[in-house]
Structures are given as C-alpha cells and as structure tokens.
C-alpha cells in the first residue's frame, strides 16, 4: 500500500468521544484532512470484554483502510488499551493509540514520580497505562481508578460549573485515588470523555491534594504524537495556503454506525457543529 502525504488521517472511537481527539488534531495539524468513524451503534466499549473490543476495533480499522487513509489513530482509550497490539500487527498503515502519548506526557510532567490514571473499567483492568508508564520510568508509582459514571455524565451534558452531580461523582472517584496515592502530582485523563470534565476534575483535585496536580489530556498528547510520527515518516501534508479550503466540511468527514443523538452530543466534544453525518454498517 503506497502512502502519500495528501491522503487523509483516519480516526476511530467507540462513539463521539473521539471528537476530542479530532478537535486537537484540527488545531495541531491545520493542513490535514480527517476521516472520523464513531461506532455509535455499539458504544460503550469500556464495559466489554477484551475479545469484543478487539473484534469491534478490527471492524472499525478496516473501514478506515477501505477509505484510503495514510494513518489510523485509535482515539478510544479502551480500544487503545486493549486492541492496539493486534492492530499494530495486522494493519498496513502506521497506527497510533492514546496510551503511549498520554504516558509520555505524564512521565514528562511528574516530579514526585507518582502518577494517577483514570479511565473506563476495561482500560484500567487492562493495566496498559501502568505498563506504558513503567516502561518509560521503572521507578514510577501508578494509582489507577475506573470511573464508569463519567461517560454517561458527559454524554448527558452534566459537567458545567453549576452541576453538583459531576462534582459529587468526581469527589468519590478522586477520593479513592487520593487514598491510594496522597503524593500523586500528575493525573492522566485516560478516556475520550474526560477532557470535558477538566474544570470539575481540576477543582476537586485542588481540594484533595495540598500540592498542584497536573492533568494530562491524552487527546492533546495524541495530536502532538501524530504530528511527530507523520513528520518522521515524511507523511505530513504541506500547509494549506488557501484559507477557503480550511472550512470544516473540507477537512472532516464523519461516519457513524448509528445517528441517534450524534449531532447534539458530538458538538460538545468537537466544540462546534459537526456538519453532515454519514451512516455506515460495519
Ligand atoms: N471512548 C471510550 C474511551 O476512551 C469511552 C466510551 C466507551 O466506553 O466506549 O475509553
């Protein structure tokens, strides 16, 4: 398969949460075109078994390949934590997950050497973040807590400053993390949905820990890693000079496996309207 800088980048996620990664990519890589696939008919992946997540991830990656992408970004942390080794082995394009970039940014940020990770049940159970952190810094201490209520809260839009529910739930989960790791100084937001909870998490962390806690957004870390990898491979697209071609519709094509609520919820993650949606069956 001949890869070329002008081909689009493929991004997939279990649902619309991966649009936080698309948002970061649109900023970080202004010349690139993106094809997004949200497997909205089968979301969530975070409560499923590894075998199922691998099967779904394969389906999603094959769809993106059929659209002629030059690189596949596994925006979903659950799919990255579970299926990335299989995809790396099977796919003919470069593949990038969320775990490695998040771990890289966390190790660079920590001073105390104690890092917290929050994510879905499947991500935390996989131990993928703990392994990636230890591979970079063997003496690191990792505390990890699954936060299954965060995904539905964010999808419901209950994360604004005036929402006490998000605050209460965050206090419960981060309280557990604080008991495990009072000296933690870095917290990896290991799920596509958590960047939207950033303000709530920062507020609760500031109440629990007496010292500053750095929140690592794996979506932003992933966009930076994608740029570095494209540069390394000579696949970065030349800067688009014509501003008329920078409209969202020229840069992003969005596929989903079920359309229900996607336009409403998706806009929250992307930070603007999604425009047109195309529905596909995997
Ligand atoms: N996209 C998933 C993740 O980042 C969250 C939603 C789900 O459970 O599928 O882990």
Coordinates of C-alpha atoms and ligand atoms in Angstrom, one line a residue:
X1 CA 0.0 0.0 0.0
X2 CA 1.5 3.3 -1.1
X3 CA 1.1 6.0 1.5
X4 CA 1.1 9.7 0.4
X5 CA 1.0 13.0 2.5
X6 CA -2.2 14.1 0.7
X7 CA -4.2 11.1 2.0
X8 CA -6.5 11.7 4.9
X9 CA -5.8 10.6 8.5
X10 CA -8.3 8.0 9.9
X11 CA -9.6 8.3 13.4
X12 CA -11.9 5.9 15.2
X13 CA -13.6 5.7 18.5
X14 CA -16.4 3.7 20.1
X15 CA -18.7 6.8 19.8
X16 CA -18.5 10.5 19.6
X17 CA -15.9 11.0 22.4
X18 CA -13.0 10.7 19.9
X19 CA -14.1 14.0 18.6
X20 CA -12.0 15.5 21.4
X21 CA -9.0 14.0 19.5
X22 CA -10.3 15.4 16.2
X23 CA -10.6 18.8 17.8
X24 CA -7.0 18.6 19.0
X25 CA -5.9 17.3 15.5
X26 CA -7.7 20.1 13.7
X27 CA -5.6 22.6 15.8
X28 CA -2.3 20.8 15.7
X29 CA -2.4 19.8 12.0
X30 CA -4.1 22.5 10.1
X31 CA -3.3 21.1 6.6
X32 CA -4.6 17.6 7.3
X33 CA -7.9 16.1 6.2
X34 CA -9.6 13.7 8.6
X35 CA -12.0 10.8 8.3
X36 CA -13.7 10.0 11.6
X37 CA -15.6 6.9 12.4
X38 CA -17.7 6.7 15.6
X39 CA -19.1 3.2 16.3
X40 CA -22.1 4.7 17.9
X41 CA -24.3 1.6 17.4
X42 CA -22.0 -0.4 19.7
X43 CA -20.8 2.2 22.3
X44 CA -19.7 1.8 25.1
X45 CA -16.6 -0.3 24.6
X46 CA -15.5 0.4 28.2
X47 CA -17.7 -2.2 29.8
X48 CA -17.0 -5.0 27.3
X49 CA -14.6 -7.9 27.3
X50 CA -11.2 -7.6 25.6
X51 CA -12.3 -10.1 22.8
X52 CA -15.2 -8.0 21.9
X53 CA -13.2 -4.7 21.9
X54 CA -10.6 -6.3 19.6
X55 CA -13.3 -7.5 17.2
X56 CA -15.0 -4.1 17.1
X57 CA -11.7 -2.3 16.7
X58 CA -10.7 -4.5 13.8
X59 CA -14.0 -3.7 12.0
X60 CA -13.5 0.0 12.6
X61 CA -9.9 0.0 11.3
X62 CA -10.8 -2.0 8.2
X63 CA -13.5 0.5 7.4
X64 CA -11.0 3.4 7.6
X65 CA -8.5 1.4 5.5
X66 CA -11.2 1.0 2.8
X67 CA -11.4 4.8 2.7
X68 CA -7.7 5.1 1.8
X69 CA -6.2 6.6 5.0
X70 CA -2.4 7.1 5.5
X71 CA -2.5 6.6 9.3
X72 CA -5.0 5.3 11.8
X73 CA -5.5 7.0 15.2
X74 CA -7.2 4.9 17.8
X75 CA -8.8 7.8 19.7
X76 CA -10.7 5.4 22.0
X77 CA -8.6 4.8 25.1
X78 CA -10.4 1.5 25.7
X79 CA -9.6 0.2 22.2
X80 CA -6.0 1.5 22.5
X81 CA -5.5 -0.2 25.8
X82 CA -7.0 -3.5 24.6
X83 CA -6.6 -3.9 20.8
X84 CA -3.6 -1.8 19.8
X85 CA -1.0 -4.7 19.8
X86 CA -3.3 -6.7 17.4
X87 CA -3.9 -3.6 15.1
X88 CA -0.2 -2.8 15.0
X89 CA 0.5 -6.3 13.9
X90 CA -2.3 -6.6 11.3
X91 CA -2.6 -3.1 9.7
X92 CA -0.6 -2.0 6.7
X93 CA -0.6 1.7 7.8
X94 CA 1.0 3.3 10.8
X95 CA -1.3 3.1 13.8
X96 CA -1.2 5.3 16.9
X97 CA -3.1 4.8 20.1
X98 CA -3.9 7.1 23.1
X99 CA -2.0 5.3 25.8
X100 CA 1.6 5.8 24.7
X101 CA 1.3 9.6 24.1
X102 CA -0.6 10.0 27.4
X103 CA 2.1 8.0 29.3
X104 CA 4.8 10.0 27.6
X105 CA 3.3 13.4 28.6
X106 CA 2.6 12.1 32.2
X107 CA 6.2 10.9 32.8
X108 CA 7.5 14.3 31.5
X109 CA 5.2 16.1 33.9
X110 CA 5.6 14.3 37.2
X111 CA 8.1 15.5 39.8
X112 CA 7.0 13.2 42.7
X113 CA 7.1 10.0 40.5
X114 CA 3.5 9.1 41.5
X115 CA 1.0 9.2 38.6
X116 CA -2.7 8.7 38.7
X117 CA -4.7 7.2 35.8
X118 CA -8.5 7.3 35.4
X119 CA -10.4 5.6 32.6
X120 CA -13.1 3.1 31.8
X121 CA -13.3 -0.3 33.5
X122 CA -11.7 -2.0 30.6
X123 CA -8.9 0.5 30.3
X124 CA -8.0 0.3 34.0
X125 CA -8.4 -3.5 34.0
X126 CA -6.0 -3.9 31.1
X127 CA -3.1 -2.3 33.0
X128 CA -2.0 -0.7 29.7
X129 CA -1.3 2.7 31.2
X130 CA 0.6 1.3 34.2
X131 CA 2.8 -0.8 31.8
X132 CA 3.4 2.1 29.4
X133 CA 4.4 4.4 32.4
X134 CA 6.7 1.8 33.9
X135 CA 8.3 1.1 30.5
X136 CA 9.3 4.8 30.4
X137 CA 10.2 5.2 34.1
X138 CA 10.7 1.9 36.0
X139 CA 10.5 3.6 39.5
X140 CA 7.2 5.3 38.8
X141 CA 4.3 4.6 41.2
X142 CA 0.9 4.3 39.5
X143 CA -2.5 4.5 41.1
X144 CA -5.5 3.8 38.9
X145 CA -9.2 4.1 39.4
X146 CA -12.0 3.2 36.9
X147 CA -14.7 5.9 36.7
X148 CA -17.6 4.3 34.8
X149 CA -20.1 7.0 35.7
X150 CA -18.1 9.8 33.9
X151 CA -19.0 8.7 30.4
X152 CA -22.8 8.9 30.8
X153 CA -22.5 12.2 32.8
X154 CA -20.6 13.8 30.0
X155 CA -22.9 12.5 27.3
X156 CA -25.8 13.9 29.3
X157 CA -24.0 17.3 29.3
X158 CA -23.8 17.4 33.2
X159 CA -20.4 18.8 33.6
X160 CA -20.9 22.6 33.8
X161 CA -19.8 24.6 36.8
X162 CA -23.4 24.7 38.0
X163 CA -23.8 20.9 38.0
X164 CA -23.4 19.4 41.5
X165 CA -23.7 15.8 40.2
X166 CA -20.4 15.8 38.3
X167 CA -18.7 17.3 41.4
X168 CA -20.0 14.7 43.7
X169 CA -19.1 11.8 41.4
X170 CA -15.6 13.2 40.9
X171 CA -15.1 13.6 44.6
X172 CA -16.0 9.9 45.1
X173 CA -13.6 8.7 42.4
X174 CA -10.7 11.1 43.1
X175 CA -11.2 10.5 46.8
X176 CA -10.3 6.8 46.2
X177 CA -7.3 7.9 44.1
X178 CA -6.2 10.2 47.0
X179 CA -6.4 7.4 49.5
X180 CA -4.2 5.2 47.2
X181 CA -1.7 8.0 46.3
X182 CA -1.5 11.1 48.5
X183 CA 1.7 12.1 46.9
X184 CA 0.3 11.9 43.3
X185 CA 1.2 15.1 41.3
X186 CA 0.0 14.1 37.8
X187 CA -3.3 12.7 36.6
X188 CA -3.8 11.1 33.2
X189 CA -7.3 11.7 31.8
X190 CA -7.4 8.2 30.1
X191 CA -10.7 8.4 28.3
X192 CA -12.0 10.4 25.4
X193 CA -14.8 12.0 27.5
X194 CA -12.7 13.3 30.4
X195 CA -11.3 16.4 28.8
X196 CA -14.8 17.8 29.1
X197 CA -14.6 17.3 32.8
X198 CA -11.3 19.1 33.1
X199 CA -12.6 22.0 35.2
X200 CA -14.5 19.8 37.6
X201 CA -11.5 17.5 38.0
X202 CA -9.1 20.4 38.5
X203 CA -11.4 21.8 41.2
X204 CA -11.8 18.6 43.0
X205 CA -8.1 17.7 42.8
X206 CA -7.2 21.2 44.2
X207 CA -9.4 20.4 47.2
X208 CA -8.0 16.9 47.8
X209 CA -4.3 17.4 47.3
X210 CA -2.4 20.1 49.1
X211 CA 0.0 20.5 46.1
X212 CA -0.7 21.2 42.4
X213 CA -1.8 18.2 40.3
X214 CA -1.1 18.4 36.6
X215 CA -3.9 17.0 34.4
X216 CA -2.7 15.2 31.3
X217 CA -5.2 15.3 28.4
X218 CA -4.5 12.3 26.3
X219 CA -6.3 13.8 23.3
X220 CA -3.8 16.7 23.1
X221 CA -0.9 14.4 23.7
X222 CA -2.2 12.2 20.9
X223 CA -2.4 15.0 18.4
X224 CA 1.2 16.0 19.2
X225 CA 2.3 12.4 18.8
X226 CA 0.5 12.2 15.4
X227 CA 2.4 15.2 14.1
X228 CA 5.7 13.8 15.2
X229 CA 5.0 10.4 13.6
X230 CA 3.8 11.9 10.3
X231 CA 6.9 14.1 10.2
X232 CA 9.2 11.2 10.9
X233 CA 7.6 9.2 8.1
X234 CA 7.6 12.1 5.6
X235 CA 3.8 11.9 5.5
X236 CA 2.9 15.4 6.9
X237 CA 0.7 17.3 4.4
X238 CA 2.1 20.7 3.2
X239 CA 0.4 23.7 4.8
X240 CA -2.8 24.6 3.0
X241 CA -2.4 28.2 1.8
X242 CA -5.9 28.8 0.6
X243 CA -8.0 29.7 3.7
X244 CA -11.2 29.0 1.7
X245 CA -10.1 25.3 1.8
X246 CA -9.9 25.3 5.6
X247 CA -13.6 25.1 6.3
X248 CA -14.6 22.2 8.5
X249 CA -16.5 20.5 5.6
X250 CA -13.3 20.3 3.6
X251 CA -11.3 18.9 6.4
X252 CA -13.5 16.4 8.2
X253 CA -15.7 13.6 7.0
X254 CA -17.7 12.0 9.8
X255 CA -19.1 8.4 9.7
X256 CA -21.2 6.8 12.4
X257 CA -22.9 3.4 12.8
X258 CA -26.0 5.0 14.4
X259 CA -27.1 8.6 14.0
X260 CA -29.2 8.9 17.2
X261 CA -28.2 12.0 19.3
X262 CA -24.8 12.2 17.5
X263 CA -25.3 15.8 16.2
X264 CA -26.2 17.1 19.6
X265 CA -23.7 15.2 21.7
X266 CA -20.9 15.3 19.1
X267 CA -20.9 19.1 19.0
X268 CA -20.0 19.2 22.7
X269 CA -16.8 17.2 22.0
X270 CA -15.8 18.9 18.8
X271 CA -16.6 22.4 20.3
X272 CA -18.6 23.3 17.1
X273 CA -21.3 21.8 14.9
X274 CA -20.3 18.6 13.1
X275 CA -22.0 19.4 9.8
X276 CA -23.0 16.3 7.8
X277 CA -23.0 12.8 9.0
X278 CA -22.8 9.6 7.0
X279 CA -24.2 6.3 8.5
X280 CA -22.4 3.1 7.7
X281 CA -22.7 -0.6 8.7
X282 CA -19.5 -2.3 9.8
Ligands
LIG1 N1 -14.2 6.1 24.0 C1 -14.1 5.4 25.3 C2 -12.7 5.5 25.9 O1 -12.0 6.5 25.6 C3 -15.2 5.8 26.3 C4 -16.6 5.4 25.9 C5 -16.7 3.9 25.9 O2 -16.7 3.2 26.9 O3 -16.8 3.3 24.8 O4 -12.3 4.7 26.7

